[in-house]
PDB file of C-alpha atoms and ligand atoms in Angstrom:
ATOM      1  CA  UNK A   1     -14.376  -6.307   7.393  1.00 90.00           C
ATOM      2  CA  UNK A   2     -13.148  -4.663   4.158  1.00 98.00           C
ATOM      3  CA  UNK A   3     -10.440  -1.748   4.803  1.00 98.00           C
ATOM      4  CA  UNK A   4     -10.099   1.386   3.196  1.00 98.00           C
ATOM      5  CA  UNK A   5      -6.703   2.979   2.508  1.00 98.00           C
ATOM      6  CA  UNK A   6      -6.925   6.535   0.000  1.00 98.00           C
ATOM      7  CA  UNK A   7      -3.405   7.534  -1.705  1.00 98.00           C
ATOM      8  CA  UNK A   8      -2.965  10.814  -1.188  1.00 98.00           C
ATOM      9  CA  UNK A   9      -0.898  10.538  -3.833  1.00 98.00           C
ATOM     10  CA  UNK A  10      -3.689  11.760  -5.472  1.00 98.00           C
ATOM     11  CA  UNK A  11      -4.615  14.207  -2.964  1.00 98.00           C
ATOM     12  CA  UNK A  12      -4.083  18.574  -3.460  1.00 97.00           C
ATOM     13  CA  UNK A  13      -0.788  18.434  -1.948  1.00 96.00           C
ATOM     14  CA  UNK A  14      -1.037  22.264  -2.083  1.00 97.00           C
ATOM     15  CA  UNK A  15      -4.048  21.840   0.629  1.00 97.00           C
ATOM     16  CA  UNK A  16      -2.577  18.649   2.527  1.00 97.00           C
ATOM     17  CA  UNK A  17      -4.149  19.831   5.363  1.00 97.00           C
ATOM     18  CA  UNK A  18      -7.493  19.926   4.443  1.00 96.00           C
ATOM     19  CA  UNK A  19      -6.826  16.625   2.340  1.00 97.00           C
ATOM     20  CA  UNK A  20      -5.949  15.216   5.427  1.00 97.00           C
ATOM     21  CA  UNK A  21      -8.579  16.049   7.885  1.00 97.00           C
ATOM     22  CA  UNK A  22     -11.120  15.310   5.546  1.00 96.00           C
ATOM     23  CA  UNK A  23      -9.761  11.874   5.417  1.00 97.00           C
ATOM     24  CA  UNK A  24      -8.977  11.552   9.011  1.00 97.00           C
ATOM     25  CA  UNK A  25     -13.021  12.399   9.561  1.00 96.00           C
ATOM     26  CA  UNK A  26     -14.057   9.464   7.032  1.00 96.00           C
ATOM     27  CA  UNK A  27     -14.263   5.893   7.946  1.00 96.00           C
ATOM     28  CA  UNK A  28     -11.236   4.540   6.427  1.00 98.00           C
ATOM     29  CA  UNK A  29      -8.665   2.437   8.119  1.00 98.00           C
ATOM     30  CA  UNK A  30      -4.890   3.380   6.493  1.00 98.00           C
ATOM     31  CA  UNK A  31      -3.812   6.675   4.987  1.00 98.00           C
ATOM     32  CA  UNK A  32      -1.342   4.928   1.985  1.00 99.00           C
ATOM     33  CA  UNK A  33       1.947   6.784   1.294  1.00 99.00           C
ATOM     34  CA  UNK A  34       3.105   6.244  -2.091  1.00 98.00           C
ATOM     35  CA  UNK A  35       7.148   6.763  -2.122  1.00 98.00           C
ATOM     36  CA  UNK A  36       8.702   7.178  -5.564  1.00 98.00           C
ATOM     37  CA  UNK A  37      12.348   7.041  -6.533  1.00 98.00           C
ATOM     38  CA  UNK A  38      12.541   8.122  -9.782  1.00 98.00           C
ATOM     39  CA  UNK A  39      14.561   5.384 -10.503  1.00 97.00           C
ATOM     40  CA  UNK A  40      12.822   1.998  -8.975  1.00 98.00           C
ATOM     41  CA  UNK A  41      10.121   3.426 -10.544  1.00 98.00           C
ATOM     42  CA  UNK A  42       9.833   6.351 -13.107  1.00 98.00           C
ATOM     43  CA  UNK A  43       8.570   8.596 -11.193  1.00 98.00           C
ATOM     44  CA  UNK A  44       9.328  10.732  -7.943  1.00 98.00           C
ATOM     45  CA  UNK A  45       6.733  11.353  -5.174  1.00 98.00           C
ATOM     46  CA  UNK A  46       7.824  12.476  -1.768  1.00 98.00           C
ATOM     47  CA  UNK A  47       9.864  11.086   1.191  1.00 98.00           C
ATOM     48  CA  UNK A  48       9.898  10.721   5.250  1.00 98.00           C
ATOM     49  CA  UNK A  49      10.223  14.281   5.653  1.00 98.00           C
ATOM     50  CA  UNK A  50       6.386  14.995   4.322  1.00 98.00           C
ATOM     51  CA  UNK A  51       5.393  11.161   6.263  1.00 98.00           C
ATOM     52  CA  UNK A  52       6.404  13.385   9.557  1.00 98.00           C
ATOM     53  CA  UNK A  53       3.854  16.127   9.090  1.00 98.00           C
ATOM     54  CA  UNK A  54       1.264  13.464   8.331  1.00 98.00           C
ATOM     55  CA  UNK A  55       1.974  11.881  10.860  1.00 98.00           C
ATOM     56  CA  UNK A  56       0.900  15.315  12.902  1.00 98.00           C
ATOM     57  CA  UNK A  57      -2.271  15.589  11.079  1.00 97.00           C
ATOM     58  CA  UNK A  58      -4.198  12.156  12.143  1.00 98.00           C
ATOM     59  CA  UNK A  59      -4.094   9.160  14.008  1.00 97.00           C
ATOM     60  CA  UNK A  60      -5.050   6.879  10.651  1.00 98.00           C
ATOM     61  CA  UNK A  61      -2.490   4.022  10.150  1.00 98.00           C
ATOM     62  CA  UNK A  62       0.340   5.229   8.162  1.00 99.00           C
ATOM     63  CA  UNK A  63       0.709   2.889   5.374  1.00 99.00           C
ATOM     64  CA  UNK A  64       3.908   3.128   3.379  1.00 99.00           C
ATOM     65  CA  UNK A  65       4.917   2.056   0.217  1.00 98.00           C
ATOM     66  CA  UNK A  66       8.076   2.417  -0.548  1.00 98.00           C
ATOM     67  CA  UNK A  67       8.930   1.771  -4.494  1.00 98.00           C
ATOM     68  CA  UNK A  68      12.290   2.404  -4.076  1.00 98.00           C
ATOM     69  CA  UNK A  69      15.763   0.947  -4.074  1.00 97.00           C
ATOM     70  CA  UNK A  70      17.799   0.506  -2.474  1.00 97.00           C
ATOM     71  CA  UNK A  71      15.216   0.175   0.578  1.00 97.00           C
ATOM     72  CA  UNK A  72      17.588  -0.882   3.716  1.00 97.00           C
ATOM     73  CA  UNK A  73      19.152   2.181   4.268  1.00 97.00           C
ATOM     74  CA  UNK A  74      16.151   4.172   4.360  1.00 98.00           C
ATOM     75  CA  UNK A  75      13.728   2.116   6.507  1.00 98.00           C
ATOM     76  CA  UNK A  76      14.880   4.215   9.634  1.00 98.00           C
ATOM     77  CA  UNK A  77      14.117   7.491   8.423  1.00 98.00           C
ATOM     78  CA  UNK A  78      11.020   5.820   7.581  1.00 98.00           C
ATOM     79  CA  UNK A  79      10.423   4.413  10.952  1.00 98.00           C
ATOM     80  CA  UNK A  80      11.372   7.473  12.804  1.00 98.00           C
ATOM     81  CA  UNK A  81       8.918   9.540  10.581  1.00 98.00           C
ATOM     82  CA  UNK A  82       6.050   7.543  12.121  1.00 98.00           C
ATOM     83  CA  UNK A  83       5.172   4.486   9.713  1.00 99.00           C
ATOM     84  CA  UNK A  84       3.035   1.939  11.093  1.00 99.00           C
ATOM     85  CA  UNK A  85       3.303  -0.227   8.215  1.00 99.00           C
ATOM     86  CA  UNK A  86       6.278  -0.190   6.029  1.00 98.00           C
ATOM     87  CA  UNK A  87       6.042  -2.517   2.753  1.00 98.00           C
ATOM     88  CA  UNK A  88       8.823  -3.252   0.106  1.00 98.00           C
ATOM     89  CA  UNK A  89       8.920  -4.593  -3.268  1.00 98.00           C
ATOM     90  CA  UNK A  90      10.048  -7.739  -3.309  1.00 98.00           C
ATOM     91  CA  UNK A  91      11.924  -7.903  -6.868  1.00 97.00           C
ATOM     92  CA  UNK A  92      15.548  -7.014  -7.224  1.00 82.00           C
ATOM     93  CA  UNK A  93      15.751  -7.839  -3.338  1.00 86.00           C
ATOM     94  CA  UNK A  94      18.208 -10.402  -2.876  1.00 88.00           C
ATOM     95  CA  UNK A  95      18.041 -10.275   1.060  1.00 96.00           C
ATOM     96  CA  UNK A  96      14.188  -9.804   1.927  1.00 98.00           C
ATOM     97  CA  UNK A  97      14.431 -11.136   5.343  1.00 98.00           C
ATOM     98  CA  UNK A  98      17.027  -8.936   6.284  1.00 98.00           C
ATOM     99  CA  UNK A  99      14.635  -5.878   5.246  1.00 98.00           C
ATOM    100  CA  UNK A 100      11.930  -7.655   7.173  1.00 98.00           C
ATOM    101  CA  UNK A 101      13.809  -7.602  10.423  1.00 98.00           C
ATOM    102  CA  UNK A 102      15.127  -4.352  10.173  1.00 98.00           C
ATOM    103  CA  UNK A 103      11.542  -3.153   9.778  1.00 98.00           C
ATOM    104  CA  UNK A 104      10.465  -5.601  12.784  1.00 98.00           C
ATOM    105  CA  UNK A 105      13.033  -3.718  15.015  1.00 98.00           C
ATOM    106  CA  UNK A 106      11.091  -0.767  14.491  1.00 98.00           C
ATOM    107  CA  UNK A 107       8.032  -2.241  16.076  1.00 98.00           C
ATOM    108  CA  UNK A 108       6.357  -1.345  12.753  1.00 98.00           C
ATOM    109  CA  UNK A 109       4.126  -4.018  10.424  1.00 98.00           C
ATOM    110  CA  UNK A 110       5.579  -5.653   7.124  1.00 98.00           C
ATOM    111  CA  UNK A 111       4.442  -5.832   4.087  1.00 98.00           C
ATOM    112  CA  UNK A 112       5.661  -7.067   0.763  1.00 98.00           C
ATOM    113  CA  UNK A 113       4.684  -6.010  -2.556  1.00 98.00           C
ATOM    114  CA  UNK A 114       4.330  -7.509  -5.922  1.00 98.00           C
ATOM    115  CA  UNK A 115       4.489  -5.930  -9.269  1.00 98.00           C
ATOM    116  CA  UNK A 116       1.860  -7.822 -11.524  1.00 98.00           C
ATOM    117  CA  UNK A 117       4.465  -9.800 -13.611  1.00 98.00           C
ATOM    118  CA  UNK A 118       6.150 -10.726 -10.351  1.00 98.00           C
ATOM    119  CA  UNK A 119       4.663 -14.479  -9.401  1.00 98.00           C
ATOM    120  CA  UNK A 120       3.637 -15.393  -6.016  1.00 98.00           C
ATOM    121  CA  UNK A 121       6.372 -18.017  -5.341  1.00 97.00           C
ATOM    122  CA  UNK A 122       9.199 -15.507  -5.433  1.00 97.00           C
ATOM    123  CA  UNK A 123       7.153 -15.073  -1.553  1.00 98.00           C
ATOM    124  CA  UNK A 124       6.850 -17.941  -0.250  1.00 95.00           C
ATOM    125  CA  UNK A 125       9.809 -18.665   1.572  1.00 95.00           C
ATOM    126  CA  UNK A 126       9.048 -15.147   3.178  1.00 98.00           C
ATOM    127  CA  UNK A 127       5.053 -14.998   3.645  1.00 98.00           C
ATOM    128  CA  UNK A 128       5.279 -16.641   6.729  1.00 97.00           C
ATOM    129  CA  UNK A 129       6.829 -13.622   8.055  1.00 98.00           C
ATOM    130  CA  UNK A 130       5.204 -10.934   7.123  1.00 98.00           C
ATOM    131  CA  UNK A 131       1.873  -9.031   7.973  1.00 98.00           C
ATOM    132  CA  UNK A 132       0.787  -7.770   4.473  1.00 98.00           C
ATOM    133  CA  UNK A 133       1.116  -8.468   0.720  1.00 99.00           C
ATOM    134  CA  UNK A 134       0.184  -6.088  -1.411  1.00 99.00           C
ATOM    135  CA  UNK A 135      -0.913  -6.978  -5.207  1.00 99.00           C
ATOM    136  CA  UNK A 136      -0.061  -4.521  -7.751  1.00 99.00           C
ATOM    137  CA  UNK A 137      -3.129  -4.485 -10.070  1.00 99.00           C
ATOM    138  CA  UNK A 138      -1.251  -1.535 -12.330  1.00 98.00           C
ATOM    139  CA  UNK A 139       2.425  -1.344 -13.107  1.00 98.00           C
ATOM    140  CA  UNK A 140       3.741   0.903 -10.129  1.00 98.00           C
ATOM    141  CA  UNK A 141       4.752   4.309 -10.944  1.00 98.00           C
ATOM    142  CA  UNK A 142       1.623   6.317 -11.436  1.00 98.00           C
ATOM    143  CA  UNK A 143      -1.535   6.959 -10.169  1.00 98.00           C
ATOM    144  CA  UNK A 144      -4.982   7.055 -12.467  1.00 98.00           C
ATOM    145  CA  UNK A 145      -4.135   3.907 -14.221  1.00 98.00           C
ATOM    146  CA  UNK A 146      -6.364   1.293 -15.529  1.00 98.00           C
ATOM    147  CA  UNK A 147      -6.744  -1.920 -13.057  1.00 99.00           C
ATOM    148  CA  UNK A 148      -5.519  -5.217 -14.186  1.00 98.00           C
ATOM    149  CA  UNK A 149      -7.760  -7.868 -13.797  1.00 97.00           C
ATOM    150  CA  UNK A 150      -5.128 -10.494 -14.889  1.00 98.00           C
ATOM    151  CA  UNK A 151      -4.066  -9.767 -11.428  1.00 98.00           C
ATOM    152  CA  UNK A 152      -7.529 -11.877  -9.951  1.00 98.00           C
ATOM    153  CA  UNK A 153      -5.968 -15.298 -10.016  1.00 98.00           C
ATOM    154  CA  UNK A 154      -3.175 -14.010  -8.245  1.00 98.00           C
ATOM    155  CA  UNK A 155      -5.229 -12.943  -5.446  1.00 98.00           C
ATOM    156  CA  UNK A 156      -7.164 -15.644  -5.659  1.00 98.00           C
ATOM    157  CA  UNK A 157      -4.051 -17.830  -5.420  1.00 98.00           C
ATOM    158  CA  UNK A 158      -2.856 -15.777  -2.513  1.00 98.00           C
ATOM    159  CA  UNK A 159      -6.235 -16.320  -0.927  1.00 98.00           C
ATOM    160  CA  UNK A 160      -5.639 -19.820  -0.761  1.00 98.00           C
ATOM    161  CA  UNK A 161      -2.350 -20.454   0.086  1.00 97.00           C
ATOM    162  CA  UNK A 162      -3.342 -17.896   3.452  1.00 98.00           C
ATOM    163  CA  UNK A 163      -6.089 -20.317   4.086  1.00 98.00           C
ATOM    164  CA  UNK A 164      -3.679 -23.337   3.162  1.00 97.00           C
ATOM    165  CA  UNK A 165      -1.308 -22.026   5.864  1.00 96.00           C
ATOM    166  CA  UNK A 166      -3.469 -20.767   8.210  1.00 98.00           C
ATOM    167  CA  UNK A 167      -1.393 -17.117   7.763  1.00 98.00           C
ATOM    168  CA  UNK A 168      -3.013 -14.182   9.728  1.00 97.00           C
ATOM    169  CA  UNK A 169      -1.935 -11.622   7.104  1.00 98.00           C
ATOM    170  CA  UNK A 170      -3.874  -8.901   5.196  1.00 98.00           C
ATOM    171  CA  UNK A 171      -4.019  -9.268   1.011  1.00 99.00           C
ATOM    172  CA  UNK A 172      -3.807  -5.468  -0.040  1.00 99.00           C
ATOM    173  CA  UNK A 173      -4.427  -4.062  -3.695  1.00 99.00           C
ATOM    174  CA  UNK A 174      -3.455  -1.144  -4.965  1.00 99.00           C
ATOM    175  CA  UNK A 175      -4.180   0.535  -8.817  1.00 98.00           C
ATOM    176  CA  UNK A 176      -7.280   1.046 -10.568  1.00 98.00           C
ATOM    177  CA  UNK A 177      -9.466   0.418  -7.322  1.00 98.00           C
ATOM    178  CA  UNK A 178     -12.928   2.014  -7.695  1.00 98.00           C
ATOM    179  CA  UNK A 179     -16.097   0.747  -6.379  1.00 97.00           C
ATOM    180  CA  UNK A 180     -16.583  -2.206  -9.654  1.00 98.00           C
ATOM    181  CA  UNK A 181     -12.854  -3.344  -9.558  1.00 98.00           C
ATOM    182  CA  UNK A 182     -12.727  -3.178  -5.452  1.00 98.00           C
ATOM    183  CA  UNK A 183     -15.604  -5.798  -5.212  1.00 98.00           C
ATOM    184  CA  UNK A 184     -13.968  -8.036  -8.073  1.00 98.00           C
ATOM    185  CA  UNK A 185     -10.910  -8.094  -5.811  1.00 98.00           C
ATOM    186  CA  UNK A 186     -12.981  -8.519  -2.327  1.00 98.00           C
ATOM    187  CA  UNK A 187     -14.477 -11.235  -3.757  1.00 98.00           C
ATOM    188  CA  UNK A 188     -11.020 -12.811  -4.622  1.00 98.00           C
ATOM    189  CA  UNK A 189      -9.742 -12.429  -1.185  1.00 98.00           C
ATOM    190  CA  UNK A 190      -8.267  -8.673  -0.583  1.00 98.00           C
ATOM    191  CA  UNK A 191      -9.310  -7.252   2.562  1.00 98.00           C
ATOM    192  CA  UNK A 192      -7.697  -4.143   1.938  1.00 99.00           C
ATOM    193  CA  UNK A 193      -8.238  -1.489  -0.926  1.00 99.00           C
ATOM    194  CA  UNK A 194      -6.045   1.202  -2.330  1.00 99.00           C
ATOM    195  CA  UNK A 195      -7.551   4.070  -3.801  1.00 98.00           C
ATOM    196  CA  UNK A 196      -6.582   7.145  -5.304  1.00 98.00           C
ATOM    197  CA  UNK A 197      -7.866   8.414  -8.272  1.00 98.00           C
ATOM    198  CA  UNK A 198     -11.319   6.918  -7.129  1.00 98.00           C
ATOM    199  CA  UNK A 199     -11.564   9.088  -3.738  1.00 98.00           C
ATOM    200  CA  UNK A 200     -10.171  11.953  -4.716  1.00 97.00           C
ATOM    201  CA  UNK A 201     -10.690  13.434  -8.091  1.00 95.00           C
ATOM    202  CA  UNK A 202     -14.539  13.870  -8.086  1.00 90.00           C
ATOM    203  CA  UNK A 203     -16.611  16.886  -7.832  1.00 89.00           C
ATOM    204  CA  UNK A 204     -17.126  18.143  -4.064  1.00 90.00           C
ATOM    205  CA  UNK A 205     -14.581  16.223  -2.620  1.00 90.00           C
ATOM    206  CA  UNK A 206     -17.049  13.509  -1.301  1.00 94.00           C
ATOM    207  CA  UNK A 207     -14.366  11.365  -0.208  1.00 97.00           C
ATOM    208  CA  UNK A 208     -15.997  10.008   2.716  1.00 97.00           C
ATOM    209  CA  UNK A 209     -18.795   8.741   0.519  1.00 97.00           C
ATOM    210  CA  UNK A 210     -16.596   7.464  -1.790  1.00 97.00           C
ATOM    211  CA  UNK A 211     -14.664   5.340   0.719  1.00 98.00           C
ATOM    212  CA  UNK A 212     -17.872   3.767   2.183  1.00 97.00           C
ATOM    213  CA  UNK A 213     -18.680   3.108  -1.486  1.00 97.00           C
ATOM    214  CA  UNK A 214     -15.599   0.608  -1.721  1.00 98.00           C
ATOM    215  CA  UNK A 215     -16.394  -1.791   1.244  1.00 92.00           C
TER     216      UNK A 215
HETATM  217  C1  LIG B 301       0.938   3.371  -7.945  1.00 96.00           C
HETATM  218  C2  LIG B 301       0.640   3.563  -6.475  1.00 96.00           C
HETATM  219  C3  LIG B 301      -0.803   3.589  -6.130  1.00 96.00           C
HETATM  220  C4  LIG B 301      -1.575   4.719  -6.738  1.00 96.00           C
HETATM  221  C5  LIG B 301      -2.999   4.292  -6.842  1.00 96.00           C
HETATM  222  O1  LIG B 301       2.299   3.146  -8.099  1.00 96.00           O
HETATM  223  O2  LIG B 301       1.223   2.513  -5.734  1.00 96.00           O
HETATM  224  O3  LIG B 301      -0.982   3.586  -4.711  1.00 96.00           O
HETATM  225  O4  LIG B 301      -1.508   5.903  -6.013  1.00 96.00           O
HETATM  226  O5  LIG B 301      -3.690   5.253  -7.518  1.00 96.00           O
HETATM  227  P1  LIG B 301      -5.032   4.974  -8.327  1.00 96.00           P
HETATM  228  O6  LIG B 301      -6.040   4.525  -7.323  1.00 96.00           O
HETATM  229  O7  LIG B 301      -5.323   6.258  -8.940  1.00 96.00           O
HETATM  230  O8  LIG B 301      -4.737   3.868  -9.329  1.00 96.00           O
HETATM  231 ZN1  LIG B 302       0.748   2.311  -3.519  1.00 96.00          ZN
END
């Protein structure tokens, strides 16, 4: 079964609330948290303080993704804020498995991320250790952005090297999901889709249409 996961990055942060609970009464699976540095990225989004009053407002698996750096010191704060799944970019990182464990002490799920120049064997010494990869199908930084499909043979590959290792792990994508560009990457092997733009800015605020509309 295909997940669901909205960005409320795009969201009305000026009505979280009512963002939220209109999300938390749809049928998706994660809420995504998009966490911005300003300087691992060019941009700046929000940070565990605004994760904590999610975390108050539904029961939806928090899904974090933190594009920032350095990422160690912060995982706690993270944690403590009520993450269930924490994920970290894997370039620039010269100790990923120490990230990994710290997250693991947490109790919380791992993922790992991957810009779209970043290949797929700068994982695979880690994969077997995680719970989630995450496929960048736009440069991170900004939501609204126009979906990659160079990024298909990547999932593809991804797909198969799961299968070749018999790896219980979820392929995630995130950028430019709507409801054409979500099937091209179901049919490569994601199982679960990002979406921000797509959910949120329409007329009416039919998210909960829109998200069955991905799967
Ligand atoms: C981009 C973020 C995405 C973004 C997706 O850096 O990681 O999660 O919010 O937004 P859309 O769906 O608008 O591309
Ligand atoms: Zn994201």
């Amino acid at each position: 079964m295909v997940k669901v996961a909205p960005s409320i990055l795009a969201a009305d942060f000026g009505n979280l609330k009512s963002e939220i609970n209109l999300i938390e009464s749809s049928e998706c699976d994660y809420i995504h948290c998009d966490i911005m540095d300003g300087h691992f990225v060019p941009n700046i989004s929000f940070g565990p303080d605004i994760i904590k009053q999610i975390r108050k407002m539904t029961n939806k698996v928090l899904d974090v993704h933190l594009m920032i750096k350095p990422v160690l010191p912060y995982i706690k704060n993270f944690a403590d804020a009520g993450s269930d799944i924490i994920t970290f970019h894997i370039e620039e990182e010269n100790d990923p498995e120490k990230i990994i464990s710290e997250i693991k002490k947490y109790n919380i799920k791992t993922g790992v991320a991957l810009k779209p120049a970043t290949p797929l064997r700068s994982i695979e010494n880690i994969i077997d250790i995680v719970d989630l990869v995450l496929i960048m199908t736009v440069e991170p930084g900004f939501g609204g952005q126009s979906f990659m499909d160079n990024q298909i043979s990547k999932i593809c590959e991804l797909k198969e090297l799961v299968i070749q290792r018999s790896l219980n792990i979820e392929i995630e994508v995130d950028g430019g999901i709507d409801e054409l560009t979500g099937k091209q990457c179901i049919k490569a092997g994601a199982n679960v889709l990002v979406a921000g733009t797509y959910i949120f800015n329409n007329e009416g605020n039919k998210y909960a249409q829109k998200i069955l509309s991905l799967r």
